[in-house]
Amino acid sequence: MTLLDRAEVLDALFASWDGIDRLLADVSDDEWRTATALPGWRVGDVVAHVIGTESMLLGMPTPEVDVSGLDHVRNPIGQLNECWVRHLGAGTRETVIERFRDVTAQRRAALEAMTDDAWNAPSATPAGPDTYGRFMRIRVFDCWMHEQDIRDALARPADDDELRGSAARLALDEVQASMGFVVGKRGQAPDGSRVAIELTGPLQRTIRVAVDGRARVVDDFGGDAPTTTITLDGLHFIDACGGRSGTEPDVTYDGDVEVGRRIVANLNYVI
């Protein structure tokens, strides 16, 4: 079970909501309808998705909408998401933005009133059973990624200071926690592998995964050298993990290049 500092996670989650809110402050109707990297979703649809998830966490029922004929809806979670997107898509830009602000305000109040016992309690999460706090760190990752989706669609990239903020850091923490699965299960790194993922740019860090019976994230390799080193920009790395389409990341490899290429080809682990 993952025990996380509540104040730190909430600071990052609220920062991601504030980042989206600032982007929406002067969005035009044309920009609201601009396509994003997410299949079938425009800028307004991404906002509707965030509203929908936070609404469900407030206990609101999912609207009943037939989304069975949409090619980009491929699983039950996608169906739930799309029901909210289609339902809220009937509203104007102004009403959807107001709904975003209202729902996130309600969620802020609920999360700030939560006890430590409730925060650390077992919970269902998109990553499997864990604590409610881990679920909220996953929400940081999701909301921060959607802020970047909006930025990319509007050609308003985050600056370096924003990419070094708490939301970006915790989003990357969440991605790092899944790298054992990505390297071992999806990338099929063989037993004995020591994989170092070197991230450059504002999201600079080194993620180390050792495969010893099972793949797991480690602090170091105990003095041993990596068997595979993968080097790429941190933002491009998170984009690849989130399955965002676009330019292929510029990657360099050292050591066992075949293993490295297989891992990069399978970085997308998000539903």
Coordinates of C-alpha atoms in Angstrom, one line a residue, residues 10 26 71 90 103 106 135 140 145 151 154 160 194 211 216 232 241 252:
L10 CA -3.4 17.9 -2.9
D26 CA -9.4 33.5 -22.5
D71 CA -14.7 4.2 -32.9
A90 CA -24.3 19.9 -25.3
V103 CA -17.0 20.7 -9.4
Q106 CA -16.5 20.9 -4.3
F135 CA -5.7 7.3 -6.4
V140 CA -2.6 14.5 -10.5
M145 CA -1.6 15.3 -18.7
R151 CA -1.7 23.4 -24.2
L154 CA -3.7 25.7 -28.4
D160 CA 10.4 25.4 -17.9
R194 CA 19.3 -3.2 -15.2
V211 CA 14.8 -7.3 -13.1
R216 CA 10.9 -3.3 -9.8
L232 CA 15.0 11.0 -23.9
C241 CA 3.5 6.7 -21.5
T252 CA 19.3 7.4 -27.7

